[in-house]
Tab-separated table of C-alpha atoms in Angstrom:
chain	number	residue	atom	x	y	z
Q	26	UNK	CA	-1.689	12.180	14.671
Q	27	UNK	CA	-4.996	14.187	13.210
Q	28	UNK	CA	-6.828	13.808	9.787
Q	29	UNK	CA	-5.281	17.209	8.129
Q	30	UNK	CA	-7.347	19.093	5.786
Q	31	UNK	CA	-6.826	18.591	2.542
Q	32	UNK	CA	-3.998	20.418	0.679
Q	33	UNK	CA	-3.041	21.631	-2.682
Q	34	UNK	CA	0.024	19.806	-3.848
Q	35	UNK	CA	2.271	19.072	-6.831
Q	36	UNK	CA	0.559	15.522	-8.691
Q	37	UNK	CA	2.467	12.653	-6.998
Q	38	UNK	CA	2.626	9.109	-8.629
Q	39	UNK	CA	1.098	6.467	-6.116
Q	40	UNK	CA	0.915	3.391	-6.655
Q	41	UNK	CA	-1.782	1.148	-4.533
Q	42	UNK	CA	-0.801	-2.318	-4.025
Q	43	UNK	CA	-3.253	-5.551	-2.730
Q	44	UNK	CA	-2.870	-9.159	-2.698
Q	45	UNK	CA	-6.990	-9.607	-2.695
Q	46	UNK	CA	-8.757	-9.794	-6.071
Q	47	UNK	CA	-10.448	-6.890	-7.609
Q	48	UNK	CA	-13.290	-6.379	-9.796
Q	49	UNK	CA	-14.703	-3.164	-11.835
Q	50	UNK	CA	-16.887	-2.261	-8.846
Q	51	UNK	CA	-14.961	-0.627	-5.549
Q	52	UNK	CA	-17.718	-1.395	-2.960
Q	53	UNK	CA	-15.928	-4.553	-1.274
Q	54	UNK	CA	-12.594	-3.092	-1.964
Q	55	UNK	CA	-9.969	-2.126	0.787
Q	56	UNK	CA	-10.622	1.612	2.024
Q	57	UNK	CA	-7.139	1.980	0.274
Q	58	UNK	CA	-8.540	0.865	-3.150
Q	59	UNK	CA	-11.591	2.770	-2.781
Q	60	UNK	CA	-9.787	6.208	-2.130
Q	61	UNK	CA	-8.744	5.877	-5.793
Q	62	UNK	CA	-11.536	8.407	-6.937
Q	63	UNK	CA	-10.219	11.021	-4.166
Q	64	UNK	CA	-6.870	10.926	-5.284
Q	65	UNK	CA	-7.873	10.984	-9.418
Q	66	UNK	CA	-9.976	13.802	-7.875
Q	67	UNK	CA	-6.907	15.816	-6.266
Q	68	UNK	CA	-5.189	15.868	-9.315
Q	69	UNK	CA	-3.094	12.771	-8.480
Q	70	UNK	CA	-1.711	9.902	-10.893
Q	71	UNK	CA	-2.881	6.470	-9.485
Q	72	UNK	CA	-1.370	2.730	-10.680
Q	73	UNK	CA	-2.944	-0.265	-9.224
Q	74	UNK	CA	-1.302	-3.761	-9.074
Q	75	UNK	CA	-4.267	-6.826	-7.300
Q	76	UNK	CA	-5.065	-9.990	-8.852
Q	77	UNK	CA	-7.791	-9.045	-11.844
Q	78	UNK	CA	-9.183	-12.011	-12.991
Q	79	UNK	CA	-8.579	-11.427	-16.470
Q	80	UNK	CA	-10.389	-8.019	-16.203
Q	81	UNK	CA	-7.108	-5.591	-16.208
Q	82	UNK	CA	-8.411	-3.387	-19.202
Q	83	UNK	CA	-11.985	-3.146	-17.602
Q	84	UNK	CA	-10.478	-2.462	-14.403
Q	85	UNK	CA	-8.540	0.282	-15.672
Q	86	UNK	CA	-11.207	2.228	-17.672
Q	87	UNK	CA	-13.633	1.790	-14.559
Q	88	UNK	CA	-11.331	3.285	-12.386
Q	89	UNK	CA	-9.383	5.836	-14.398
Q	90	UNK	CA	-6.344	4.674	-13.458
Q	91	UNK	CA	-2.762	5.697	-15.345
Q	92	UNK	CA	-2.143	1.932	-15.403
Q	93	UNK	CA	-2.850	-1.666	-14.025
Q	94	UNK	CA	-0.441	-4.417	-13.076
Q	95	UNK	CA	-2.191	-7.798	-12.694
Q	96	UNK	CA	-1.087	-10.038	-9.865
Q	97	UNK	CA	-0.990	-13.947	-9.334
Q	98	UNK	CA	-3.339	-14.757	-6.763
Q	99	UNK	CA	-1.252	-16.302	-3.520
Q	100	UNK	CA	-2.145	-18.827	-1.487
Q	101	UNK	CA	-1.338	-18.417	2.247
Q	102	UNK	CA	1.353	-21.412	1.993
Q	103	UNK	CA	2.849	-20.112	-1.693
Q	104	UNK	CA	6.271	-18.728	-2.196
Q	105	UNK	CA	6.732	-19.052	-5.545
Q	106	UNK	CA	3.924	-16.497	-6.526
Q	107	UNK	CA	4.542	-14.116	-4.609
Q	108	UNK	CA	8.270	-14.063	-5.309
Q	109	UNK	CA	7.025	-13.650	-9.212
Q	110	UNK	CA	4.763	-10.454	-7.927
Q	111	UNK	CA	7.645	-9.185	-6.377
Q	112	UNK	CA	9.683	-9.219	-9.881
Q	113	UNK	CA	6.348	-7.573	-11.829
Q	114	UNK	CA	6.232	-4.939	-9.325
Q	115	UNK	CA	9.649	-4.453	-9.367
Q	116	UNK	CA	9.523	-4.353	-12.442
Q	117	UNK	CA	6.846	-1.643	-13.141
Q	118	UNK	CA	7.867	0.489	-10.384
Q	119	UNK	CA	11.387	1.799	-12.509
Q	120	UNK	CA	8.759	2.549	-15.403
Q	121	UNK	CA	6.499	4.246	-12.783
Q	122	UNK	CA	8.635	5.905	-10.576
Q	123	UNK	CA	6.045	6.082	-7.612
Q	124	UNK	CA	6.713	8.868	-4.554
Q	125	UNK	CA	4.271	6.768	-2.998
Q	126	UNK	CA	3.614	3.066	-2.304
Q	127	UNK	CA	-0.003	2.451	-0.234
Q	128	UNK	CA	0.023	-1.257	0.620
Q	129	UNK	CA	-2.780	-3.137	2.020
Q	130	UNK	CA	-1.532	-5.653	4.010
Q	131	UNK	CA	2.433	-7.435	5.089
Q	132	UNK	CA	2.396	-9.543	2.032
Q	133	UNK	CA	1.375	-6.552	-0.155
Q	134	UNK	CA	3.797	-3.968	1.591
Q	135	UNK	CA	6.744	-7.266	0.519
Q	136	UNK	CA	5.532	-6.464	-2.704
Q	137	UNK	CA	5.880	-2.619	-2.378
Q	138	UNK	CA	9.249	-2.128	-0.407
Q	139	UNK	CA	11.205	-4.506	-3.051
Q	140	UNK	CA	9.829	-2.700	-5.788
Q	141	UNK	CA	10.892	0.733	-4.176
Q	142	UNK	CA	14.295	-1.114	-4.071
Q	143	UNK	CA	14.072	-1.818	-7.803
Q	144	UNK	CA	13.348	1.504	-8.216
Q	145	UNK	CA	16.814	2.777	-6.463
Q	146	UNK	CA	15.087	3.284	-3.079
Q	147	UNK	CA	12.764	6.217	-4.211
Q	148	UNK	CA	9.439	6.727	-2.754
Q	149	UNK	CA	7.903	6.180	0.908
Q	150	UNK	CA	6.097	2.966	1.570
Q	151	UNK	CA	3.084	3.635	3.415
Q	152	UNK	CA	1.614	0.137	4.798
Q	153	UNK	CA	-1.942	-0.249	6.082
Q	154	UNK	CA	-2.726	-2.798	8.559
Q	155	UNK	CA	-5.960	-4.202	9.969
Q	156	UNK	CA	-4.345	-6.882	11.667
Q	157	UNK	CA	-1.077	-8.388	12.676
Q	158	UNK	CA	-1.943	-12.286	12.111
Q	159	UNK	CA	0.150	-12.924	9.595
Q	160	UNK	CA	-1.101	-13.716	6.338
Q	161	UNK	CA	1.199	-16.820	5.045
Q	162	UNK	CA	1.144	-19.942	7.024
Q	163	UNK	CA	5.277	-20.627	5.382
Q	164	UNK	CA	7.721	-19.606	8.307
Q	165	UNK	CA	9.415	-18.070	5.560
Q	166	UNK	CA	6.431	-15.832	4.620
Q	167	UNK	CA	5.844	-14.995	8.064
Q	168	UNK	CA	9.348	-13.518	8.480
Q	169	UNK	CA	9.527	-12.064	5.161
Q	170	UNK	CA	6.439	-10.229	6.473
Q	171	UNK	CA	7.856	-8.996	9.645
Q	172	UNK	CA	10.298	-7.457	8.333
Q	173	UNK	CA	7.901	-5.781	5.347
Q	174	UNK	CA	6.657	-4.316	8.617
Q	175	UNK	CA	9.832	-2.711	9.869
Q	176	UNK	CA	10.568	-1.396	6.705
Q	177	UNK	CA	7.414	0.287	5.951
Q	178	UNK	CA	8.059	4.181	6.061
Q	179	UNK	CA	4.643	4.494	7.421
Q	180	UNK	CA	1.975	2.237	8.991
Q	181	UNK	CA	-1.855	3.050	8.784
Q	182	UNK	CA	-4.089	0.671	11.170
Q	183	UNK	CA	-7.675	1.233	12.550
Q	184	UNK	CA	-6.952	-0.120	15.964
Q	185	UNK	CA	-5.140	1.157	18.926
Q	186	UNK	CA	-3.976	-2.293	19.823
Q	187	UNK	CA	-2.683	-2.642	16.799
Q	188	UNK	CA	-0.760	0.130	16.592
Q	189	UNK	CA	0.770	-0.776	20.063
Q	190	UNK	CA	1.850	-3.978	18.886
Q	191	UNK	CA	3.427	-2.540	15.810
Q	192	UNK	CA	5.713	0.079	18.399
Q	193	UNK	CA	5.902	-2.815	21.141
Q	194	UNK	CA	7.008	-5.863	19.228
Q	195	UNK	CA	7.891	-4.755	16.130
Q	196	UNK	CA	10.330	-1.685	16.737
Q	197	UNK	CA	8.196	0.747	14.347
Q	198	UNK	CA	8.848	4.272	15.535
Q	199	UNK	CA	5.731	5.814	17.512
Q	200	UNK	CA	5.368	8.622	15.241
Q	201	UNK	CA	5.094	6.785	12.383
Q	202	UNK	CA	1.857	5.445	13.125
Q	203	UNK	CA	-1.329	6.247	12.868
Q	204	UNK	CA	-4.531	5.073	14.438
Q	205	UNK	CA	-7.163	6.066	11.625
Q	206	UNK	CA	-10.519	7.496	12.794
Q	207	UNK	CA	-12.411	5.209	10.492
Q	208	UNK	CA	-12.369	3.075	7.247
Q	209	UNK	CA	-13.435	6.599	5.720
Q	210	UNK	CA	-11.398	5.890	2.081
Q	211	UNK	CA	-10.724	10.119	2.045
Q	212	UNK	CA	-8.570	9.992	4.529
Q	213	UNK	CA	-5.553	8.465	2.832
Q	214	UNK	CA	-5.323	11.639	0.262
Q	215	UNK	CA	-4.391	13.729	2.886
Q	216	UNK	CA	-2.438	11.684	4.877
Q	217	UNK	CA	-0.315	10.676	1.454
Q	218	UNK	CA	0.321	14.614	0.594
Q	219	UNK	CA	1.265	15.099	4.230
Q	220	UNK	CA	3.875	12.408	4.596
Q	221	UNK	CA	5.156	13.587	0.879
Q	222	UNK	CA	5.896	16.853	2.816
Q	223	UNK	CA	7.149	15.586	6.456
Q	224	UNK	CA	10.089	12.450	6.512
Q	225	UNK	CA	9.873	9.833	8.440
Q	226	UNK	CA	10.210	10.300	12.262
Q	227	UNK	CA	8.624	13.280	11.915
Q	228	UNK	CA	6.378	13.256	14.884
């Protein structure tokens, strides 16, 4: 699948969700994070939900965000936290009503595809992926995050491998994922207004 051009669109709600800890500056934040400004930019309404150190207001102002959900931080053997995430986000998500949940990561995208279910199933979960090594060391975790993988709507990697993987072993559909040029953060407005407009299986 290409990059499209940008595209005028109706605002959409999105709502960008990480398991690694943010602070007011973007420059060692996940390409997803760091498209924030793009999507402010086209007119979009962003939420965030990462583990803020206490800095949620801060965070919020920097960023010009419509609203920030702090997270517990997880460790890679932890239930228990993450299963409290789940509930915030969950939570937030009927008050938000996102058409769009951009998850970085298989423990993040957990976070994202129970709190579309919270939200009545609305809105297409949109996963990126650097990596398939699974990032709880619980067998648990590790299945909990497999299937956060099938159940993403839409998977975003920068590696060809990767994306084989995800088709081979993990029964996503072909045209649901994309191999991303580069870590480019621009990218993902696009790419969010265009799967907005196609469902999924579209290619």
């Amino acid at each position: 699948m290409s990059i499209p051009p940008y595209a005028a669109s109706e605002p959409m709600n999105l709502f960008i969700i990480t398991i690694l800890p943010l602070s007011t500056s973007l420059e060692h934040a996940p390409p997803p994070v760091q498209a924030i400004p793009h999507f402010l930019a086209a007119g979009h309404r962003v939420y965030l939900a990462a583990p803020l150190a206490g800095q949620a207001e801060e965070i919020r102002e920097a960023l010009g965000v419509g609203g920030v959900l702090p997270l517990h931080r997880v460790a890679p053997s932890a239930l228990l936290p993450l299963l409290l995430n789940g509930y915030r986000v969950g939570y937030w998500a009927r008050r938000w009503r996102p058409e769009i949940y951009l998850s970085v990561g298989p423990r993040s995208a957990l976070l994202a595809n129970g709190g579309r279910g919270a939200a009545d199933g609305d809105g297409i979960s949109v996963q990126v992926l650097s990596s398939l090594q699974p990032e709880s060391t619980h067998w648990v975790g590790q299945l909990l995050e497999r299937r956060a993988i099938q159940e993403a709507d839409r998977l975003l990697t920068y590696e060809a491998a990767v994306a084989g993987d995800v088709v081979g072993h993990y029964g996503a559909r072909g045209g649901d994922v994309t191999v991303l040029p580069d870590k480019q953060p621009r990218h993902f407005v696009s790419l969010c207004e265009q799967f907005l407009a196609e469902p999924p299986g579209f290619n």
